[in-house]
Amino acid sequence: MSDALDFQSAAPTAAPVDRRTPQLADVPRPSRRSAWAARVPGLAAALAVAVAGTAVGRLVPVVGGPVSGIVLGVLVALLAGPRPRLRSGIDFAGKPVLKAAVVVLGSQLSLVQIARVGAGSLPVMVGTLVLCLAAAYGLGRWLGVVGDLRTLIGVGTGVCGASAIAAVTPVIGAAGAEVAYAISTVFLFNIAAVLVFPVVGHLLGLSQHAFGLFAGTAVNDMSSVVAAAATYGPGAADYGVVVKLTRTLMIIPICLVLSALVARRARRGAGAAVTRVRVAGLVPGFLLAFLAVAGANTAGLVPAGARHGLGGLAVFLITVALSAIGLSTDLGGLRRAGPRPLVLGGCLWLVVTAGSLGLQWLTGTL
C-alpha cells in the first residue's frame, strides 16, 4: 500500500490527467435541433403513408384510415426493407404522436354519457368486457400466445379496437409486431361483424334499441359499429354510437390496472421489496390529459363546431402512429407468432358476440 502511495505522490502534478470516461467528459449531447432534424425523414415517411391510408379509408369506410395506414406501412416495410435513417422519426410517430392522438380523442367523449345510455346497458357493456378479458387471459395462455400480444388482442376486442390498442401500447411497452398483429386480427373480425350481425339481428327479431346495444358492445371499432348499426336502421345507429362512446371510457380503468401490473412486474424483476403502489404514480400523463379534455368537453368548453374537426384530427394522428408502427414492423416476428393469435381473436369475437346477446337476454334488453 505504501509503495502505491509513494508512486502516486511522485507523479507529476503540473498537468493532471482527466480520468473521466469519454462518454461522460468528451461526447457532447445532441441538441434539440439536431434531434428534431433526425426525426424529419421518419416523420415524413409516416405522414406520407398516413395520407395514403386516409385516402384508402375514405374510399372504403368499413376499413378506415388507421387500419389502412398500418397495412400500407407493413407493405412499404416489406418492399423497402429496414431504413435506419428513418428510425428516430418512426419511433417518435409511433409513441408521442400515439399518445397525442389518445388525448385528442377525449374531445369526442363526455363523462356523463354513461348515465345517458341508461342503467340497462351498463351490465351488458361491463359484462362483455369482463368476459372478453377473462377469456383472453385463459384462452391466450392455453394457446401459448405471449403476454403483451394476448393483452392487446383482448383489450382491442373487448373495448374499442385500434383506439384501445393505441392507449394500451405505451402503457405496457408492446412491440410493433405485436401491435400490427393485434390490429390486423381485430380488424378481420370487425369486417365479419359488419357482414354477419345485421343478419343475426333480423333472425332474432331484435328491435332497433336492442341491436344498437348489441353492435355497441360486440363490435369494437367505431366505423364498424356505425356500418353494422346503420345497415340495421337509424335508431340502431344512434343508440349504438352512444353505447360505443361510453364503452370507450373503459380504457381508463384498464390502463390504470395495466400500469399497476407493469410496475409490479418491474419491481419483481429488479428484486426490490414489494412496496405499496401509489395510484398517482401509475396514471400515465397522456391519460390524465385525455381525462382533462373529456372533462372540458363535458363542461361544454369544447365548441360543438370544433368536435368534428378534432375527431378527424384524432383519427389522423392514430393513422400516423399506426403507419409508423407498420413501417417498423418486424415481419419475421409476425411469422414466428404463427396462427395462434388469430385463433385467439376468433374465439374472443365469439365470446363477446354470445356474451352480449346472453347478457341482453338476462337483463331483459334483448
Short mmCIF file of C-alpha atoms in Angstrom, two decimals:
data_model
loop_
_atom_site.label_atom_id
_atom_site.label_comp_id
_atom_site.label_asym_id
_atom_site.label_seq_id
_atom_site.Cartn_x
_atom_site.Cartn_y
_atom_site.Cartn_z
CA MET A 1 0.00 0.00 0.00
CA SER A 2 2.84 2.44 0.91
CA ASP A 3 4.58 1.73 -2.42
CA ALA A 4 1.42 2.59 -4.28
CA LEU A 5 1.00 5.80 -2.31
CA ASP A 6 4.65 6.74 -2.93
CA PHE A 7 4.19 6.10 -6.66
CA GLN A 8 1.13 8.35 -6.81
CA SER A 9 2.83 11.13 -4.88
CA ALA A 10 5.81 11.00 -7.25
CA ALA A 11 3.63 11.54 -10.32
CA PRO A 12 3.95 14.98 -11.94
CA THR A 13 1.30 17.46 -10.85
CA ALA A 14 1.72 20.18 -13.47
CA ALA A 15 -0.67 18.57 -15.97
CA PRO A 16 -3.28 16.45 -14.20
CA VAL A 17 -4.85 13.70 -16.23
CA ASP A 18 -8.63 13.81 -16.83
CA ARG A 19 -9.59 10.32 -15.75
CA ARG A 20 -13.30 10.71 -16.59
CA THR A 21 -14.74 8.31 -19.15
CA PRO A 22 -15.04 9.64 -22.69
CA GLN A 23 -18.79 9.01 -22.64
CA LEU A 24 -19.23 11.48 -19.80
CA ALA A 25 -16.47 14.01 -20.47
CA ASP A 26 -15.87 14.26 -24.18
CA VAL A 27 -19.08 13.39 -26.03
CA PRO A 28 -21.47 16.34 -26.31
CA ARG A 29 -25.16 15.68 -26.02
CA PRO A 30 -27.14 16.17 -29.22
CA SER A 31 -29.01 19.44 -29.35
CA ARG A 32 -32.76 19.55 -29.60
CA ARG A 33 -32.43 20.95 -33.11
CA SER A 34 -30.30 18.04 -34.28
CA ALA A 35 -32.67 15.56 -32.60
CA TRP A 36 -35.63 17.03 -34.46
CA ALA A 37 -33.66 17.06 -37.71
CA ALA A 38 -33.00 13.34 -37.26
CA ARG A 39 -36.74 12.73 -36.85
CA VAL A 40 -37.80 14.53 -40.03
CA PRO A 41 -37.24 11.69 -42.56
CA GLY A 42 -39.10 9.10 -40.48
CA LEU A 43 -41.93 11.50 -39.63
CA ALA A 44 -42.27 12.41 -43.30
CA ALA A 45 -42.47 8.73 -44.25
CA ALA A 46 -45.14 8.07 -41.60
CA LEU A 47 -47.14 11.13 -42.72
CA ALA A 48 -46.97 10.05 -46.36
CA VAL A 49 -48.23 6.57 -45.53
CA ALA A 50 -50.93 8.06 -43.27
CA VAL A 51 -52.19 10.34 -46.05
CA ALA A 52 -52.40 7.37 -48.40
CA GLY A 53 -54.12 5.31 -45.70
CA THR A 54 -56.64 8.09 -45.08
CA ALA A 55 -57.44 8.20 -48.80
CA VAL A 56 -57.98 4.44 -48.84
CA GLY A 57 -60.14 4.71 -45.73
CA ARG A 58 -62.38 7.26 -47.41
CA LEU A 59 -62.80 5.00 -50.41
CA VAL A 60 -63.55 2.00 -48.17
CA PRO A 61 -65.11 3.43 -44.95
CA VAL A 62 -65.56 -0.01 -43.37
CA VAL A 63 -61.78 -0.43 -43.43
CA GLY A 64 -60.98 3.08 -42.21
CA GLY A 65 -57.78 5.12 -42.25
CA PRO A 66 -55.95 3.62 -39.23
CA VAL A 67 -56.18 0.03 -40.46
CA SER A 68 -55.27 1.12 -44.00
CA GLY A 69 -52.29 3.03 -42.64
CA ILE A 70 -50.82 0.10 -40.74
CA VAL A 71 -51.38 -2.27 -43.69
CA LEU A 72 -49.70 0.15 -46.10
CA GLY A 73 -46.86 0.67 -43.62
CA VAL A 74 -46.26 -3.07 -43.40
CA LEU A 75 -46.26 -3.31 -47.22
CA VAL A 76 -43.74 -0.46 -47.52
CA ALA A 77 -41.54 -2.10 -44.87
CA LEU A 78 -41.73 -5.37 -46.78
CA LEU A 79 -40.80 -3.79 -50.11
CA ALA A 80 -38.25 -1.21 -48.96
CA GLY A 81 -36.59 -3.17 -46.17
CA PRO A 82 -35.10 -1.62 -42.99
CA ARG A 83 -34.09 2.04 -43.20
CA PRO A 84 -32.01 3.03 -40.12
CA ARG A 85 -32.17 6.69 -41.16
CA LEU A 86 -35.94 6.65 -40.59
CA ARG A 87 -35.82 5.01 -37.17
CA SER A 88 -35.82 8.14 -34.98
CA GLY A 89 -38.82 9.73 -36.71
CA ILE A 90 -40.74 6.46 -36.89
CA ASP A 91 -40.23 5.89 -33.16
CA PHE A 92 -41.45 9.42 -32.44
CA ALA A 93 -44.55 8.95 -34.62
CA GLY A 94 -45.26 5.58 -33.03
CA LYS A 95 -45.09 6.80 -29.42
CA PRO A 96 -45.56 10.53 -28.63
CA VAL A 97 -47.90 11.02 -31.61
CA LEU A 98 -49.86 7.98 -30.49
CA LYS A 99 -50.30 9.49 -27.02
CA ALA A 100 -51.34 12.83 -28.52
CA ALA A 101 -53.99 11.01 -30.58
CA VAL A 102 -55.48 9.48 -27.44
CA VAL A 103 -55.58 12.91 -25.78
CA VAL A 104 -57.42 14.49 -28.72
CA LEU A 105 -59.81 11.53 -28.73
CA GLY A 106 -61.09 12.81 -25.38
CA SER A 107 -62.83 15.66 -27.20
CA GLN A 108 -65.33 13.12 -28.56
CA LEU A 109 -66.36 11.81 -25.15
CA SER A 110 -68.50 13.08 -22.32
CA LEU A 111 -68.06 11.91 -18.76
CA VAL A 112 -71.85 11.85 -18.32
CA GLN A 113 -72.54 9.58 -21.28
CA ILE A 114 -72.58 6.53 -19.03
CA ALA A 115 -75.70 7.93 -17.34
CA ARG A 116 -77.28 8.74 -20.69
CA VAL A 117 -77.12 5.21 -22.06
CA GLY A 118 -79.16 4.03 -19.07
CA ALA A 119 -78.56 1.56 -16.30
CA GLY A 120 -79.85 -1.26 -18.50
CA SER A 121 -76.88 -1.06 -20.88
CA LEU A 122 -74.11 -0.97 -18.28
CA PRO A 123 -74.42 -4.62 -17.19
CA VAL A 124 -74.13 -5.73 -20.82
CA MET A 125 -71.24 -3.37 -21.50
CA VAL A 126 -69.22 -4.24 -18.41
CA GLY A 127 -70.16 -7.92 -18.57
CA THR A 128 -68.93 -8.40 -22.13
CA LEU A 129 -65.68 -6.61 -21.25
CA VAL A 130 -65.07 -8.85 -18.23
CA LEU A 131 -65.90 -11.97 -20.25
CA CYS A 132 -63.54 -10.91 -23.04
CA LEU A 133 -60.60 -10.08 -20.78
CA ALA A 134 -61.03 -13.28 -18.76
CA ALA A 135 -61.22 -15.35 -21.95
CA ALA A 136 -58.18 -13.54 -23.37
CA TYR A 137 -56.17 -14.47 -20.30
CA GLY A 138 -57.33 -18.08 -20.08
CA LEU A 139 -57.52 -18.98 -23.76
CA GLY A 140 -54.38 -16.98 -24.54
CA ARG A 141 -52.34 -18.93 -22.01
CA TRP A 142 -53.83 -22.22 -23.23
CA LEU A 143 -52.95 -21.34 -26.84
CA GLY A 144 -49.47 -20.17 -25.87
CA VAL A 145 -49.97 -16.56 -27.01
CA VAL A 146 -47.39 -14.29 -25.33
CA GLY A 147 -48.47 -11.81 -22.68
CA ASP A 148 -48.40 -8.43 -24.48
CA LEU A 149 -49.96 -9.77 -27.67
CA ARG A 150 -52.64 -11.53 -25.62
CA THR A 151 -53.35 -8.27 -23.78
CA LEU A 152 -53.59 -6.22 -26.98
CA ILE A 153 -55.98 -8.64 -28.68
CA GLY A 154 -58.10 -8.89 -25.53
CA VAL A 155 -58.32 -5.13 -24.97
CA GLY A 156 -58.82 -4.40 -28.67
CA THR A 157 -61.68 -6.90 -28.88
CA GLY A 158 -63.23 -6.00 -25.53
CA VAL A 159 -63.11 -2.20 -25.72
CA CYS A 160 -62.68 -0.26 -28.94
CA GLY A 161 -60.24 -1.77 -31.41
CA ALA A 162 -57.41 0.42 -32.64
CA SER A 163 -58.13 3.23 -30.14
CA ALA A 164 -57.83 0.88 -27.16
CA ILE A 165 -54.70 -0.72 -28.58
CA ALA A 166 -53.29 2.79 -29.12
CA ALA A 167 -53.95 3.69 -25.48
CA VAL A 168 -52.58 0.46 -24.01
CA THR A 169 -49.44 0.19 -26.18
CA PRO A 170 -47.37 2.89 -24.41
CA VAL A 171 -48.54 1.64 -21.01
CA ILE A 172 -47.26 -1.92 -21.47
CA GLY A 173 -44.47 -1.10 -23.96
CA ALA A 174 -45.71 -3.54 -26.62
CA ALA A 175 -43.54 -4.24 -29.66
CA GLY A 176 -44.50 -3.01 -33.12
CA ALA A 177 -45.01 -6.53 -34.48
CA GLU A 178 -47.44 -7.31 -31.66
CA VAL A 179 -49.41 -4.13 -32.29
CA ALA A 180 -49.63 -4.86 -36.01
CA TYR A 181 -50.78 -8.43 -35.43
CA ALA A 182 -53.37 -7.38 -32.83
CA ILE A 183 -54.87 -4.65 -35.02
CA SER A 184 -54.99 -6.94 -38.05
CA THR A 185 -56.72 -9.64 -36.01
CA VAL A 186 -59.29 -7.28 -34.51
CA PHE A 187 -59.96 -5.71 -37.92
CA LEU A 188 -60.60 -9.08 -39.54
CA PHE A 189 -63.38 -9.88 -37.10
CA ASN A 190 -64.75 -6.33 -37.35
CA ILE A 191 -65.41 -7.00 -41.02
CA ALA A 192 -67.05 -10.30 -40.11
CA ALA A 193 -69.29 -8.47 -37.62
CA VAL A 194 -70.39 -5.90 -40.20
CA LEU A 195 -71.45 -8.70 -42.55
CA VAL A 196 -72.92 -11.15 -40.03
CA PHE A 197 -74.50 -9.07 -37.23
CA PRO A 198 -77.37 -7.50 -39.23
CA VAL A 199 -78.35 -10.99 -40.43
CA VAL A 200 -78.25 -12.29 -36.84
CA GLY A 201 -80.30 -9.31 -35.67
CA HIS A 202 -83.05 -9.96 -38.20
CA LEU A 203 -83.07 -13.69 -37.45
CA LEU A 204 -83.53 -12.94 -33.73
CA GLY A 205 -86.05 -10.16 -34.40
CA LEU A 206 -84.06 -7.57 -32.44
CA SER A 207 -85.52 -4.09 -32.03
CA GLN A 208 -83.57 -1.02 -33.11
CA HIS A 209 -82.63 -0.32 -29.49
CA ALA A 210 -81.56 -3.93 -28.84
CA PHE A 211 -79.47 -4.13 -32.00
CA GLY A 212 -77.80 -0.80 -31.20
CA LEU A 213 -76.80 -2.20 -27.81
CA PHE A 214 -75.63 -5.42 -29.47
CA ALA A 215 -73.49 -3.58 -32.03
CA GLY A 216 -72.17 -1.09 -29.49
CA THR A 217 -70.98 -3.81 -27.10
CA ALA A 218 -69.89 -6.57 -29.51
CA VAL A 219 -68.23 -4.57 -32.33
CA ASN A 220 -65.11 -2.71 -31.26
CA ASP A 221 -64.20 -0.18 -33.99
CA MET A 222 -66.43 2.89 -34.32
CA SER A 223 -66.57 2.76 -38.12
CA SER A 224 -67.64 -0.88 -37.97
CA VAL A 225 -70.26 -0.13 -35.29
CA VAL A 226 -71.71 2.60 -37.49
CA ALA A 227 -71.61 0.37 -40.58
CA ALA A 228 -73.34 -2.57 -38.87
CA ALA A 229 -75.93 -0.49 -36.98
CA ALA A 230 -76.73 1.81 -39.91
CA THR A 231 -77.40 -1.26 -42.03
CA TYR A 232 -79.99 -2.32 -39.45
CA GLY A 233 -81.65 1.08 -39.11
CA PRO A 234 -81.20 4.73 -37.99
CA GLY A 235 -82.42 4.04 -34.44
CA ALA A 236 -79.88 1.28 -34.02
CA ALA A 237 -77.13 3.54 -35.37
CA ASP A 238 -77.90 6.39 -32.94
CA TYR A 239 -78.01 4.17 -29.86
CA GLY A 240 -75.06 2.04 -30.96
CA VAL A 241 -72.80 5.10 -31.28
CA VAL A 242 -73.66 6.29 -27.74
CA VAL A 243 -73.01 2.82 -26.31
CA LYS A 244 -69.73 2.61 -28.22
CA LEU A 245 -68.53 6.01 -27.00
CA THR A 246 -69.41 5.08 -23.41
CA ARG A 247 -67.59 1.78 -23.83
CA THR A 248 -64.50 3.72 -24.90
CA LEU A 249 -64.30 5.18 -21.39
CA MET A 250 -63.38 1.71 -20.16
CA ILE A 251 -59.88 2.48 -21.48
CA ILE A 252 -59.27 4.47 -18.30
CA PRO A 253 -59.59 1.73 -15.64
CA ILE A 254 -57.89 -0.80 -17.95
CA CYS A 255 -54.85 1.46 -18.36
CA LEU A 256 -54.69 2.01 -14.60
CA VAL A 257 -54.77 -1.72 -13.88
CA LEU A 258 -52.17 -2.45 -16.55
CA SER A 259 -49.93 0.32 -15.20
CA ALA A 260 -50.08 -1.27 -11.76
CA LEU A 261 -49.26 -4.70 -13.17
CA VAL A 262 -46.34 -3.36 -15.21
CA ALA A 263 -44.95 -1.53 -12.16
CA ARG A 264 -45.30 -4.67 -10.05
CA ARG A 265 -43.54 -6.77 -12.69
CA ALA A 266 -40.71 -4.23 -12.91
CA ARG A 267 -40.17 -4.29 -9.14
CA ARG A 268 -40.13 -8.07 -9.09
CA GLY A 269 -37.67 -8.18 -11.97
CA ALA A 270 -35.35 -5.80 -10.13
CA GLY A 271 -35.58 -7.90 -7.00
CA ALA A 272 -36.86 -4.95 -4.99
CA ALA A 273 -39.02 -5.31 -1.93
CA VAL A 274 -42.75 -5.07 -2.51
CA THR A 275 -43.98 -1.60 -1.65
CA ARG A 276 -47.38 0.00 -1.69
CA VAL A 277 -48.33 1.28 -5.12
CA ARG A 278 -49.06 4.99 -5.36
CA VAL A 279 -52.02 5.46 -7.67
CA ALA A 280 -50.87 8.92 -8.72
CA GLY A 281 -47.64 7.43 -10.00
CA LEU A 282 -49.45 4.83 -12.05
CA VAL A 283 -51.56 7.21 -14.11
CA PRO A 284 -49.79 7.96 -17.42
CA GLY A 285 -49.60 11.66 -18.21
CA PHE A 286 -51.36 11.27 -21.53
CA LEU A 287 -54.28 9.55 -19.77
CA LEU A 288 -54.63 12.49 -17.38
CA ALA A 289 -54.66 14.80 -20.38
CA PHE A 290 -57.28 12.55 -22.02
CA LEU A 291 -59.48 12.89 -18.91
CA ALA A 292 -58.94 16.66 -18.84
CA VAL A 293 -60.04 17.03 -22.47
CA ALA A 294 -63.06 14.77 -21.89
CA GLY A 295 -63.93 16.84 -18.83
CA ALA A 296 -63.66 20.03 -20.85
CA ASN A 297 -66.00 18.54 -23.44
CA THR A 298 -68.43 17.54 -20.68
CA ALA A 299 -68.39 21.11 -19.33
CA GLY A 300 -69.16 22.50 -22.78
CA LEU A 301 -65.73 24.11 -23.18
CA VAL A 302 -65.12 22.32 -26.48
CA PRO A 303 -67.24 24.12 -29.12
CA ALA A 304 -69.72 21.88 -30.88
CA GLY A 305 -68.42 23.05 -34.23
CA ALA A 306 -64.87 22.02 -33.32
CA ARG A 307 -65.68 18.47 -32.21
CA HIS A 308 -65.99 17.13 -35.73
CA GLY A 309 -62.62 18.56 -36.72
CA LEU A 310 -60.98 17.30 -33.52
CA GLY A 311 -62.45 13.86 -34.14
CA GLY A 312 -60.93 13.86 -37.60
CA LEU A 313 -57.60 15.02 -36.16
CA ALA A 314 -57.63 12.21 -33.60
CA VAL A 315 -58.27 9.62 -36.30
CA PHE A 316 -55.49 11.08 -38.48
CA LEU A 317 -52.99 11.11 -35.61
CA ILE A 318 -53.86 7.49 -34.86
CA THR A 319 -53.36 6.76 -38.56
CA VAL A 320 -49.92 8.45 -38.49
CA ALA A 321 -48.91 6.46 -35.41
CA LEU A 322 -50.15 3.15 -36.78
CA SER A 323 -48.50 3.86 -40.13
CA ALA A 324 -45.22 4.33 -38.25
CA ILE A 325 -45.79 1.07 -36.40
CA GLY A 326 -46.43 -0.61 -39.74
CA LEU A 327 -43.19 0.82 -41.12
CA SER A 328 -41.26 -0.55 -38.13
CA THR A 329 -42.97 -3.94 -38.11
CA ASP A 330 -40.77 -6.99 -37.69
CA LEU A 331 -42.30 -9.26 -40.35
CA GLY A 332 -40.21 -12.16 -39.12
CA GLY A 333 -41.80 -11.69 -35.71
CA LEU A 334 -45.26 -11.89 -37.25
CA ARG A 335 -44.36 -15.12 -38.99
CA ARG A 336 -42.91 -16.56 -35.80
CA ALA A 337 -46.12 -15.72 -33.94
CA GLY A 338 -47.99 -18.18 -36.17
CA PRO A 339 -51.77 -18.61 -36.42
CA ARG A 340 -52.48 -18.93 -32.69
CA PRO A 341 -53.12 -15.19 -32.06
CA LEU A 342 -55.61 -15.25 -34.95
CA VAL A 343 -57.36 -18.23 -33.36
CA LEU A 344 -57.45 -16.32 -30.07
CA GLY A 345 -59.01 -13.31 -31.81
CA GLY A 346 -61.69 -15.51 -33.37
CA CYS A 347 -62.50 -17.15 -30.04
CA LEU A 348 -62.76 -13.77 -28.30
CA TRP A 349 -65.04 -12.46 -31.05
CA LEU A 350 -67.38 -15.40 -30.47
CA VAL A 351 -67.22 -14.90 -26.68
CA VAL A 352 -68.12 -11.21 -26.97
CA THR A 353 -70.90 -11.88 -29.50
CA ALA A 354 -72.50 -14.64 -27.43
CA GLY A 355 -71.89 -12.75 -24.20
CA SER A 356 -73.59 -9.59 -25.44
CA LEU A 357 -76.69 -11.47 -26.61
CA GLY A 358 -76.77 -13.62 -23.47
CA LEU A 359 -76.45 -10.64 -21.11
CA GLN A 360 -79.12 -8.74 -23.03
CA TRP A 361 -81.43 -11.72 -22.59
CA LEU A 362 -80.65 -11.93 -18.86
CA THR A 363 -81.21 -8.21 -18.30
CA GLY A 364 -84.36 -8.03 -20.41
CA THR A 365 -82.89 -5.70 -23.04
CA LEU A 366 -82.86 -8.21 -25.91
#
